[in-house]
């Protein structure tokens, strides 16, 4: 406990907690939609695209990597969605191609052009998140906070539309809801969430951060609203616990959070079984 | 009678491959049109075309008498809902109003009240807070019908609404649909149940190898001449 209080005096620890909680909140919001709609594979593919962009940003020595990764990921999200709507290549095949391609390209770029002495360390960090506590520059923190708030506000604003779209897109479309427009919004928000979450857990673990809280909440609750609220709470609690544990035990922050998410899932599964 | 929907020599199909050609029929306010035909004859395809989910390949579909394409509420043949979807009956019924929302983020009080009204009308008020995926097939159909009523009360399109229902649930469903029709809603129903079709329909569209459209009386005379139902 003393150790924790001592750590809290450092601004970077406080930053890490604030940013961690906000990112966890955002990433849980669209979990249900991602799990239940074909968007899930897009989420997976995008995280790899974000990795590729991150590699390029690292090599070109951009001071703020999000300036590159964010637009690239958003554009890929939109392209993937468009492609999914009207193409002969099956959606998942296209995503698999793009995501594996981006992964290979990113690693290649990092290996060939990197000036850093520890290439495999850098790659590992990008894939699995930083090995110790998050060290974010102040501008990164502000950007994270602003983007997170934007995601939460957008989500609340579009909540009912996202429900209608997730539950039955054809019905919404047939009765005159502008489904393409809202799909576009959802894709953009997912892209933003992925770029944000990459800071926290690295690009390979993003899906876990997004999907586990939603799956856990679905074990216990049966209305969309209850599941959404519950998954937000689970996600925030898991992130807090994970970050604190990682500070105290010196474990890698991303995988610690995901491990807590897995434990939470097991507990919720148990509760769900008992309830039934 | 004012025409609401007119199909003029319409060709329909998927990916530019026609399945049905030269379909001509019209629907007027208050009609009860039944669409019949064998499995795979293109009934659901016709419905998707009517709703604008897939484009028509040729011909004209016109909407008139103040009806827009988006004024059609529908009940799909198979509920496309995934097994695990967490959604309460009330949430689903309310989502029928989404087309009236535009950019407005939340439902109005009036819409919420109307949703409850429609739930009562369908006789499922005791299921309001239940989870959709845990309902029986017949109960699910009623929920989706309540949702369709929120989207519109002008035209309802029903794709085999009684498939999989037991005898009593089926009878209830037909009576429910008839009462909606009596209160002025145009009904377009896809069905395999010829005896029920004869009982309720005002018009019949038969699709398949031979295409027929007319009133029920015309259809019965036509099929008698051919010896039995076509
Ligand atoms: N998405 C699709 N893409 C291409 N062809 C399709 C598609 N869906 C259906 N078809 C084909 O279109 C034809 C008509 O199908 P449709 O679903 O309209 O039949 P239906 O009359 O509704 O049959 P049922 O009584 O079994 O519901 C079938 O031959 C089917 O194979
Ligand atoms: Mg069909």
Coordinates of C-alpha atoms and ligand atoms in Angstrom, one line a residue:
Chain A
X1 CA 0.0 0.0 0.0
X2 CA 2.8 2.4 1.0
X3 CA 4.5 1.5 -2.3
X4 CA 1.3 2.5 -4.2
X5 CA 1.0 5.8 -2.4
X6 CA 4.6 6.6 -3.1
X7 CA 4.1 5.8 -6.8
X8 CA 1.0 7.9 -7.0
X9 CA 3.2 11.0 -6.3
X10 CA 4.7 10.7 -9.7
X11 CA 2.7 12.4 -12.4
X12 CA 3.4 9.7 -15.0
X13 CA 1.8 7.1 -12.7
X14 CA -1.3 9.3 -12.4
X15 CA -1.3 9.8 -16.1
X16 CA -1.1 6.1 -16.7
X17 CA -4.1 5.5 -14.4
X18 CA -6.2 8.2 -16.0
X19 CA -5.4 7.2 -19.5
X20 CA -5.8 3.5 -18.7
X21 CA -9.2 3.9 -17.2
X22 CA -10.4 6.1 -20.1
X23 CA -9.1 3.7 -22.8
X24 CA -10.7 0.7 -21.0
X25 CA -14.0 2.5 -20.8
X26 CA -14.0 3.4 -24.5
X27 CA -12.9 -0.1 -25.7
X28 CA -15.7 -1.8 -23.7
X29 CA -18.4 0.3 -25.2
X30 CA -18.5 -1.2 -28.7
X31 CA -17.6 -4.7 -27.5
X32 CA -21.1 -6.0 -27.9
X33 CA -21.4 -4.7 -31.4
X34 CA -18.0 -6.1 -32.3
X35 CA -18.8 -9.5 -30.9
X36 CA -22.2 -9.8 -32.5
X37 CA -21.6 -8.2 -35.9
X38 CA -19.1 -9.1 -38.6
X39 CA -17.3 -6.0 -37.3
X40 CA -15.3 -8.3 -35.1
X41 CA -12.9 -9.4 -37.8
X42 CA -12.5 -5.8 -38.9
X43 CA -11.4 -5.0 -35.4
X44 CA -8.7 -7.7 -35.5
X45 CA -7.5 -6.6 -38.9
X46 CA -7.3 -3.0 -37.9
X47 CA -5.1 -3.6 -35.0
X48 CA -2.6 -5.1 -37.3
X49 CA -2.9 -2.2 -39.7
X50 CA -2.3 0.1 -36.7
X51 CA 0.8 -1.9 -35.9
X52 CA 2.2 -1.4 -39.5
X53 CA 1.5 2.4 -39.2
X54 CA 3.1 2.5 -35.8
X55 CA 6.2 0.9 -37.2
X56 CA 6.5 3.4 -40.0
X57 CA 5.9 6.2 -37.5
X58 CA 8.6 4.9 -35.2
X59 CA 11.1 4.6 -38.1
X60 CA 10.4 8.1 -39.4
X61 CA 11.0 9.4 -35.9
X62 CA 7.6 11.2 -35.6
X63 CA 7.4 12.7 -32.1
X64 CA 3.7 11.9 -31.8
X65 CA 3.0 8.6 -33.4
X66 CA -0.7 8.9 -33.1
X67 CA -0.7 11.6 -35.8
X68 CA 0.2 8.9 -38.3
X69 CA -1.5 5.8 -36.9
X70 CA -4.9 7.5 -36.3
X71 CA -5.6 8.6 -39.9
X72 CA -4.2 5.5 -41.4
X73 CA -6.3 3.3 -39.2
X74 CA -9.5 5.3 -39.8
X75 CA -9.0 5.2 -43.6
X76 CA -8.4 1.4 -43.5
X77 CA -11.5 1.0 -41.4
X78 CA -13.6 2.8 -43.9
X79 CA -12.0 1.0 -46.9
X80 CA -12.6 -2.4 -45.2
X81 CA -16.2 -1.6 -44.6
X82 CA -16.8 -0.4 -48.1
X83 CA -15.1 -3.4 -49.5
X84 CA -17.2 -5.6 -47.3
X85 CA -20.4 -4.1 -48.7
X86 CA -19.8 -4.5 -52.4
X87 CA -17.2 -6.9 -53.4
X88 CA -16.7 -10.4 -54.6
X89 CA -13.7 -11.1 -52.3
X90 CA -15.2 -12.4 -49.1
X91 CA -14.9 -9.8 -46.4
X92 CA -12.8 -11.9 -44.1
X93 CA -10.4 -12.9 -46.8
X94 CA -9.7 -9.2 -47.6
X95 CA -9.2 -8.4 -44.0
X96 CA -6.9 -11.4 -43.5
X97 CA -4.8 -10.2 -46.5
X98 CA -4.6 -6.7 -45.3
X99 CA -3.9 -7.5 -41.7
X100 CA -1.2 -10.1 -42.3
X101 CA 0.3 -7.9 -44.9
X102 CA 0.5 -4.9 -42.6
X103 CA 2.0 -7.0 -39.9
X104 CA 4.8 -8.3 -42.2
X105 CA 5.3 -4.9 -43.6
X106 CA 5.6 -3.3 -40.2
X107 CA 8.1 -5.8 -39.0
X108 CA 10.1 -5.4 -42.1
X109 CA 10.2 -1.7 -41.9
X110 CA 11.3 -1.8 -38.3
X111 CA 14.0 -4.2 -39.0
X112 CA 15.5 -2.6 -42.1
X113 CA 15.2 1.1 -41.2
X114 CA 15.3 1.3 -37.5
X115 CA 18.1 3.2 -35.9
X116 CA 17.3 1.8 -32.5
X117 CA 19.7 -0.8 -31.0
X118 CA 16.9 -2.9 -29.7
X119 CA 14.7 -3.7 -32.6
X120 CA 13.1 -6.9 -31.2
X121 CA 12.3 -5.0 -28.0
X122 CA 10.6 -2.2 -29.9
X123 CA 8.5 -4.8 -31.9
X124 CA 7.6 -6.6 -28.7
X125 CA 6.4 -3.3 -27.2
X126 CA 4.3 -2.4 -30.1
X127 CA 2.7 -5.9 -30.2
X128 CA 2.2 -6.5 -26.5
X129 CA 2.3 -3.0 -24.9
X130 CA 5.1 -1.6 -22.8
X131 CA 6.9 -4.0 -20.5
X132 CA 6.6 -1.8 -17.5
X133 CA 4.3 1.0 -16.6
X134 CA 3.1 3.3 -19.4
X135 CA 5.3 6.3 -19.9
X136 CA 3.3 8.7 -22.0
X137 CA 4.4 12.2 -23.1
X138 CA 2.1 15.0 -21.9
X139 CA 0.8 15.6 -25.4
X140 CA -0.1 11.9 -25.7
X141 CA -2.0 12.1 -22.5
X142 CA -4.1 15.1 -23.7
X143 CA -4.7 13.5 -27.0
X144 CA -5.9 10.3 -25.3
X145 CA -8.2 12.2 -23.0
X146 CA -9.7 14.2 -25.8
X147 CA -10.2 11.2 -28.0
X148 CA -11.7 9.1 -25.2
X149 CA -14.2 11.8 -24.4
X150 CA -15.1 12.1 -28.0
X151 CA -15.7 8.4 -28.3
X152 CA -17.9 8.3 -25.2
X153 CA -20.0 11.3 -26.4
X154 CA -20.3 9.8 -29.9
X155 CA -21.3 6.5 -28.4
X156 CA -24.1 8.0 -26.2
X157 CA -25.3 10.1 -29.1
X158 CA -25.5 7.1 -31.4
X159 CA -26.4 4.5 -28.8
X160 CA -30.0 3.8 -30.1
X161 CA -28.8 3.7 -33.7
X162 CA -26.0 1.4 -32.9
X163 CA -28.5 -0.9 -31.2
X164 CA -30.9 -0.9 -34.2
X165 CA -28.0 -1.5 -36.5
X166 CA -26.5 -4.3 -34.5
X167 CA -29.7 -6.1 -33.9
X168 CA -31.1 -6.1 -37.4
X169 CA -29.4 -4.1 -40.0
X170 CA -31.8 -5.1 -42.8
X171 CA -34.9 -4.0 -40.9
X172 CA -33.3 -0.6 -40.1
X173 CA -32.3 -0.2 -43.8
X174 CA -35.7 -1.2 -45.1
X175 CA -37.5 1.2 -42.9
X176 CA -35.3 4.1 -44.0
X177 CA -32.5 4.3 -41.5
X178 CA -29.3 5.6 -43.1
X179 CA -27.4 2.5 -42.2
X180 CA -24.3 3.2 -44.4
X181 CA -23.8 6.5 -42.6
X182 CA -24.0 4.9 -39.2
X183 CA -21.8 2.0 -40.2
X184 CA -19.3 4.6 -41.2
X185 CA -19.5 6.2 -37.8
X186 CA -19.1 2.9 -36.0
X187 CA -16.0 2.0 -38.2
X188 CA -14.4 5.4 -37.4
X189 CA -15.0 5.0 -33.7
X190 CA -13.6 1.5 -33.7
X191 CA -10.5 2.8 -35.5
X192 CA -10.0 5.5 -32.8
X193 CA -10.5 3.0 -30.0
X194 CA -7.9 0.6 -31.5
X195 CA -5.3 3.4 -31.9
X196 CA -6.0 4.4 -28.3
X197 CA -5.9 0.9 -27.0
X198 CA -2.7 0.2 -28.7
X199 CA -1.0 2.5 -26.2
X200 CA -2.3 0.5 -23.4
X201 CA -2.0 -3.1 -24.3
X202 CA -0.2 -3.3 -27.7
X203 CA -1.8 -4.3 -31.0
X204 CA -2.1 -8.0 -30.4
X205 CA -4.0 -7.7 -27.2
X206 CA -6.5 -5.1 -28.3
X207 CA -9.2 -7.6 -29.3
X208 CA -9.0 -9.0 -25.8
X209 CA -9.5 -5.6 -24.2
X210 CA -12.5 -5.0 -26.4
X211 CA -14.2 -8.3 -26.4
X212 CA -13.7 -9.8 -22.9
X213 CA -15.7 -7.3 -20.9
X214 CA -18.6 -7.6 -23.3
X215 CA -18.5 -11.4 -23.2
X216 CA -18.4 -11.3 -19.4
X217 CA -21.4 -8.9 -19.2
X218 CA -23.3 -11.0 -21.6
X219 CA -23.0 -14.0 -19.3
X220 CA -24.9 -12.1 -16.6
X221 CA -27.3 -9.6 -18.2
X222 CA -29.9 -9.9 -20.9
X223 CA -30.7 -6.4 -22.1
X224 CA -28.5 -4.4 -24.3
X225 CA -28.4 -1.5 -21.9
X226 CA -27.5 -3.6 -18.9
X227 CA -24.8 -5.4 -20.8
X228 CA -23.3 -2.2 -22.1
X229 CA -23.2 -0.6 -18.7
X230 CA -21.9 -3.7 -17.0
X231 CA -19.1 -4.3 -19.6
X232 CA -18.0 -0.7 -19.1
X233 CA -17.8 -1.2 -15.3
X234 CA -15.9 -4.5 -15.7
X235 CA -13.5 -3.1 -18.1
X236 CA -12.7 0.0 -16.0
X237 CA -12.2 -2.2 -12.9
X238 CA -10.1 -4.7 -14.7
X239 CA -7.9 -1.9 -16.1
X240 CA -7.5 -0.3 -12.7
X241 CA -6.6 -3.6 -11.0
X242 CA -4.3 -4.5 -13.9
X243 CA -2.4 -1.3 -13.8
X244 CA -2.0 -1.3 -10.0
X245 CA -0.8 -4.9 -10.0
X246 CA 1.6 -4.2 -12.8
X247 CA 3.0 -1.3 -10.8
X248 CA 3.4 -3.3 -7.6
X249 CA 4.7 -6.5 -9.2
X250 CA 6.5 -5.0 -12.1
X251 CA 4.6 -7.1 -14.6
X252 CA 3.9 -5.9 -18.2
X253 CA 0.9 -3.7 -18.0
X254 CA -1.0 -4.9 -21.1
X255 CA -0.9 -8.5 -20.4
X256 CA -1.7 -8.0 -16.8
X257 CA -4.9 -6.1 -17.7
X258 CA -5.9 -8.8 -20.1
X259 CA -5.2 -11.5 -17.5
X260 CA -7.5 -9.6 -15.0
X261 CA -10.1 -9.5 -17.8
X262 CA -9.9 -13.2 -18.2
X263 CA -10.3 -13.8 -14.5
X264 CA -13.3 -11.4 -14.6
X265 CA -14.8 -13.5 -17.4
X266 CA -14.4 -16.7 -15.5
X267 CA -16.1 -15.1 -12.5
X268 CA -19.0 -13.8 -14.6
X269 CA -19.3 -17.1 -16.3
X270 CA -19.7 -18.7 -12.8
X271 CA -22.3 -16.1 -11.8
X272 CA -24.2 -16.7 -15.0
X273 CA -24.3 -20.4 -14.4
X274 CA -25.6 -20.0 -10.8
X275 CA -28.2 -17.5 -12.0
X276 CA -29.6 -19.9 -14.5
Chain B
X1 CA -59.1 2.5 -54.3
X2 CA -55.8 4.4 -54.5
X3 CA -52.8 2.4 -55.5
X4 CA -49.9 2.4 -53.1
X5 CA -47.4 0.2 -54.8
X6 CA -47.2 -0.7 -58.5
X7 CA -44.8 -3.3 -60.0
X8 CA -44.6 -2.8 -63.8
X9 CA -42.8 -5.6 -65.6
X10 CA -40.2 -5.9 -62.9
X11 CA -37.3 -8.4 -63.2
X12 CA -35.7 -9.5 -60.0
X13 CA -32.7 -11.5 -58.9
X14 CA -29.3 -11.5 -57.4
X15 CA -26.0 -10.2 -58.9
X16 CA -27.7 -9.4 -62.2
X17 CA -28.9 -13.0 -62.6
X18 CA -32.7 -12.9 -63.0
X19 CA -34.8 -15.2 -61.0
X20 CA -38.2 -13.9 -61.9
X21 CA -39.2 -11.8 -64.9
X22 CA -42.1 -9.6 -65.9
X23 CA -43.8 -9.3 -62.6
X24 CA -46.7 -6.9 -62.7
X25 CA -49.1 -6.3 -59.9
X26 CA -50.3 -3.5 -57.7
X27 CA -51.4 -3.0 -54.1
X28 CA -54.0 -0.5 -52.9
X29 CA -54.8 0.8 -49.5
X30 CA -56.5 -1.8 -47.3
X31 CA -55.7 -4.8 -49.5
X32 CA -54.7 -8.1 -48.1
X33 CA -52.3 -9.5 -50.7
X34 CA -51.0 -13.0 -50.4
X35 CA -48.0 -14.1 -52.3
X36 CA -47.8 -17.9 -52.9
X37 CA -45.4 -20.1 -54.8
X38 CA -43.1 -23.1 -54.3
X39 CA -40.0 -23.1 -52.2
X40 CA -37.2 -21.3 -54.1
X41 CA -39.6 -19.6 -56.5
X42 CA -38.5 -16.2 -55.4
X43 CA -41.0 -15.0 -52.9
X44 CA -38.4 -13.7 -50.4
X45 CA -36.4 -12.2 -53.2
X46 CA -39.5 -10.3 -54.3
X47 CA -39.9 -9.0 -50.8
X48 CA -36.3 -7.9 -50.6
X49 CA -36.7 -6.1 -53.9
X50 CA -39.8 -4.4 -52.7
X51 CA -38.0 -3.2 -49.5
X52 CA -35.1 -1.9 -51.5
X53 CA -32.6 -4.3 -49.9
X54 CA -31.6 -5.6 -53.4
X55 CA -32.0 -3.6 -56.6
X56 CA -34.5 -4.5 -59.2
X57 CA -32.9 -5.6 -62.5
X58 CA -35.5 -4.2 -64.8
X59 CA -38.9 -2.5 -64.9
X60 CA -40.4 0.0 -62.5
X61 CA -41.6 0.0 -59.0
X62 CA -43.6 3.0 -58.1
X63 CA -45.0 4.2 -54.8
X64 CA -47.9 6.5 -54.7
X65 CA -50.8 7.8 -52.5
X66 CA -48.3 9.3 -50.0
X67 CA -46.5 6.1 -49.5
X68 CA -42.7 5.9 -49.5
X69 CA -40.6 2.8 -49.8
X70 CA -39.6 3.3 -46.2
X71 CA -43.2 3.2 -45.0
X72 CA -43.2 -0.6 -45.2
X73 CA -42.7 -2.4 -42.0
X74 CA -41.7 -6.0 -42.3
X75 CA -41.4 -9.3 -40.6
X76 CA -38.4 -11.3 -42.0
X77 CA -38.7 -15.1 -42.8
X78 CA -35.8 -15.9 -40.6
X79 CA -34.9 -13.8 -37.7
X80 CA -31.3 -12.8 -38.4
X81 CA -30.5 -12.5 -34.7
X82 CA -27.5 -14.3 -33.4
X83 CA -27.9 -16.8 -30.6
X84 CA -26.4 -14.7 -27.9
X85 CA -27.8 -11.3 -28.6
X86 CA -28.7 -9.5 -25.3
X87 CA -31.8 -7.5 -26.0
X88 CA -35.0 -7.0 -24.1
X89 CA -38.4 -7.1 -25.8
X90 CA -39.0 -3.5 -25.1
X91 CA -35.6 -2.4 -26.5
X92 CA -36.4 -4.3 -29.7
X93 CA -39.9 -2.9 -30.2
X94 CA -38.7 0.6 -29.5
X95 CA -36.0 0.3 -32.1
X96 CA -38.7 0.2 -34.7
X97 CA -39.0 4.0 -34.3
X98 CA -35.4 4.5 -35.4
X99 CA -36.5 5.5 -38.9
X100 CA -38.4 8.4 -37.4
X101 CA -35.4 9.6 -35.4
X102 CA -33.2 11.0 -38.1
X103 CA -30.3 12.5 -36.2
X104 CA -32.2 12.7 -32.9
X105 CA -30.2 10.6 -30.5
X106 CA -33.0 9.5 -28.1
X107 CA -36.6 8.3 -28.4
X108 CA -39.4 10.7 -27.4
X109 CA -41.8 10.0 -24.6
X110 CA -44.6 9.6 -27.1
X111 CA -42.6 7.0 -29.0
X112 CA -41.9 5.1 -25.7
X113 CA -45.7 5.1 -25.0
X114 CA -46.5 4.0 -28.5
X115 CA -44.0 1.1 -28.1
X116 CA -45.8 0.0 -25.0
X117 CA -49.2 0.3 -26.8
X118 CA -47.9 -1.9 -29.6
X119 CA -46.6 -4.5 -27.1
X120 CA -50.0 -4.6 -25.5
X121 CA -51.7 -4.9 -28.9
X122 CA -49.6 -8.0 -29.6
X123 CA -50.6 -9.5 -26.3
X124 CA -47.0 -9.8 -25.0
X125 CA -47.1 -7.2 -22.2
X126 CA -45.9 -9.8 -19.7
X127 CA -42.8 -10.4 -21.7
X128 CA -41.8 -6.7 -22.0
X129 CA -38.5 -7.1 -20.0
X130 CA -37.7 -10.6 -21.0
X131 CA -34.7 -11.4 -23.1
X132 CA -35.6 -11.9 -26.8
X133 CA -33.5 -14.9 -27.4
X134 CA -35.2 -16.8 -24.6
X135 CA -38.7 -16.5 -26.1
X136 CA -40.5 -19.1 -28.1
X137 CA -40.7 -18.8 -31.9
X138 CA -44.3 -17.5 -31.7
X139 CA -43.5 -15.0 -29.1
X140 CA -40.5 -13.8 -31.1
X141 CA -42.8 -13.3 -34.1
X142 CA -45.1 -11.1 -32.1
X143 CA -42.2 -9.0 -30.8
X144 CA -41.0 -8.4 -34.3
X145 CA -44.5 -7.6 -35.5
X146 CA -44.8 -5.0 -32.7
X147 CA -41.5 -3.5 -33.9
X148 CA -42.8 -3.4 -37.5
X149 CA -45.9 -1.6 -36.2
X150 CA -43.7 1.0 -34.6
X151 CA -41.9 1.6 -38.0
X152 CA -45.2 2.1 -39.8
X153 CA -48.9 1.5 -39.7
X154 CA -49.4 1.9 -43.5
X155 CA -48.1 -1.3 -45.0
X156 CA -46.9 -4.5 -43.4
X157 CA -44.9 -7.1 -45.3
X158 CA -44.9 -10.6 -43.7
X159 CA -42.7 -13.4 -44.9
X160 CA -44.2 -16.6 -43.7
X161 CA -45.3 -15.2 -40.4
X162 CA -46.6 -18.5 -39.1
X163 CA -43.8 -20.8 -40.1
X164 CA -43.0 -23.0 -37.1
X165 CA -45.9 -21.9 -35.0
X166 CA -48.3 -24.4 -33.4
X167 CA -52.0 -24.5 -34.4
X168 CA -53.2 -22.1 -31.7
X169 CA -50.4 -19.6 -32.1
X170 CA -50.9 -19.8 -35.8
X171 CA -54.6 -19.0 -35.5
X172 CA -53.9 -16.1 -33.1
X173 CA -51.3 -14.7 -35.5
X174 CA -53.8 -14.8 -38.4
X175 CA -56.4 -13.1 -36.3
X176 CA -53.9 -10.5 -35.2
X177 CA -53.0 -9.7 -38.8
X178 CA -56.6 -9.6 -39.9
X179 CA -57.5 -7.1 -37.1
X180 CA -54.6 -4.9 -38.3
X181 CA -55.9 -5.2 -41.8
X182 CA -59.4 -4.2 -40.7
X183 CA -58.0 -1.1 -39.0
X184 CA -56.6 0.1 -42.4
X185 CA -53.1 -1.4 -42.6
X186 CA -52.3 -2.9 -46.0
X187 CA -51.0 -6.4 -45.6
X188 CA -48.7 -8.2 -48.0
X189 CA -48.1 -11.8 -46.8
X190 CA -46.0 -14.6 -48.1
X191 CA -47.7 -17.9 -47.2
X192 CA -47.8 -21.6 -48.0
X193 CA -51.0 -22.2 -46.2
X194 CA -53.6 -22.2 -49.0
X195 CA -56.7 -22.7 -46.8
X196 CA -55.8 -19.6 -44.7
X197 CA -55.0 -17.7 -47.9
X198 CA -58.5 -18.5 -49.2
X199 CA -60.0 -17.3 -46.0
X200 CA -58.3 -14.0 -45.5
X201 CA -56.7 -12.7 -48.8
X202 CA -58.3 -10.1 -51.0
X203 CA -55.7 -10.5 -53.7
X204 CA -53.4 -13.2 -54.7
X205 CA -50.0 -13.2 -56.5
X206 CA -48.8 -16.6 -57.5
X207 CA -45.2 -16.7 -58.7
X208 CA -43.2 -19.6 -60.1
X209 CA -43.3 -21.1 -63.6
X210 CA -46.7 -19.5 -64.2
X211 CA -47.3 -16.0 -62.8
X212 CA -50.8 -15.0 -61.8
X213 CA -52.1 -11.8 -60.2
X214 CA -55.8 -11.0 -59.4
X215 CA -58.4 -10.9 -56.8
X216 CA -59.1 -14.0 -54.8
X217 CA -62.2 -14.7 -56.8
X218 CA -60.4 -14.4 -60.1
X219 CA -57.7 -16.7 -58.7
X220 CA -60.2 -19.4 -57.7
X221 CA -61.9 -19.3 -61.1
X222 CA -58.6 -19.4 -62.8
X223 CA -57.3 -22.4 -60.9
X224 CA -60.7 -24.2 -61.3
X225 CA -60.3 -23.9 -65.1
X226 CA -56.8 -25.4 -64.8
X227 CA -58.1 -28.2 -62.5
X228 CA -57.1 -27.6 -59.0
X229 CA -54.9 -25.0 -57.5
X230 CA -51.9 -24.0 -59.6
Ligands
LIG1 N1 -28.5 -14.2 -51.4 C1 -28.7 -14.9 -52.5 N2 -27.8 -14.8 -53.6 C2 -28.1 -15.5 -54.7 N3 -29.2 -16.3 -54.9 C3 -30.1 -16.4 -53.9 C4 -29.9 -15.7 -52.7 N4 -30.9 -16.0 -51.9 C5 -31.7 -16.8 -52.6 N5 -31.2 -17.1 -53.8 C6 -31.8 -17.9 -54.8 O1 -33.0 -17.3 -55.3 C7 -34.0 -18.2 -55.5 C8 -35.3 -17.7 -54.8 O2 -35.1 -17.7 -53.4 P1 -36.1 -17.1 -52.4 O3 -35.5 -17.1 -51.1 O4 -36.7 -15.9 -52.9 O5 -37.2 -18.3 -52.4 P2 -38.6 -18.3 -51.6 O6 -39.7 -18.3 -52.7 O7 -38.7 -17.3 -50.6 O8 -38.6 -19.8 -51.0 P3 -39.1 -20.3 -49.6 O9 -40.5 -20.7 -49.8 O10 -38.2 -21.5 -49.3 O11 -38.9 -19.2 -48.6 C9 -33.5 -19.5 -55.0 O12 -33.2 -20.3 -56.2 C10 -32.3 -19.2 -54.3 O13 -31.3 -20.2 -54.5
LIG2 MG1 -38.6 -17.3 -48.6

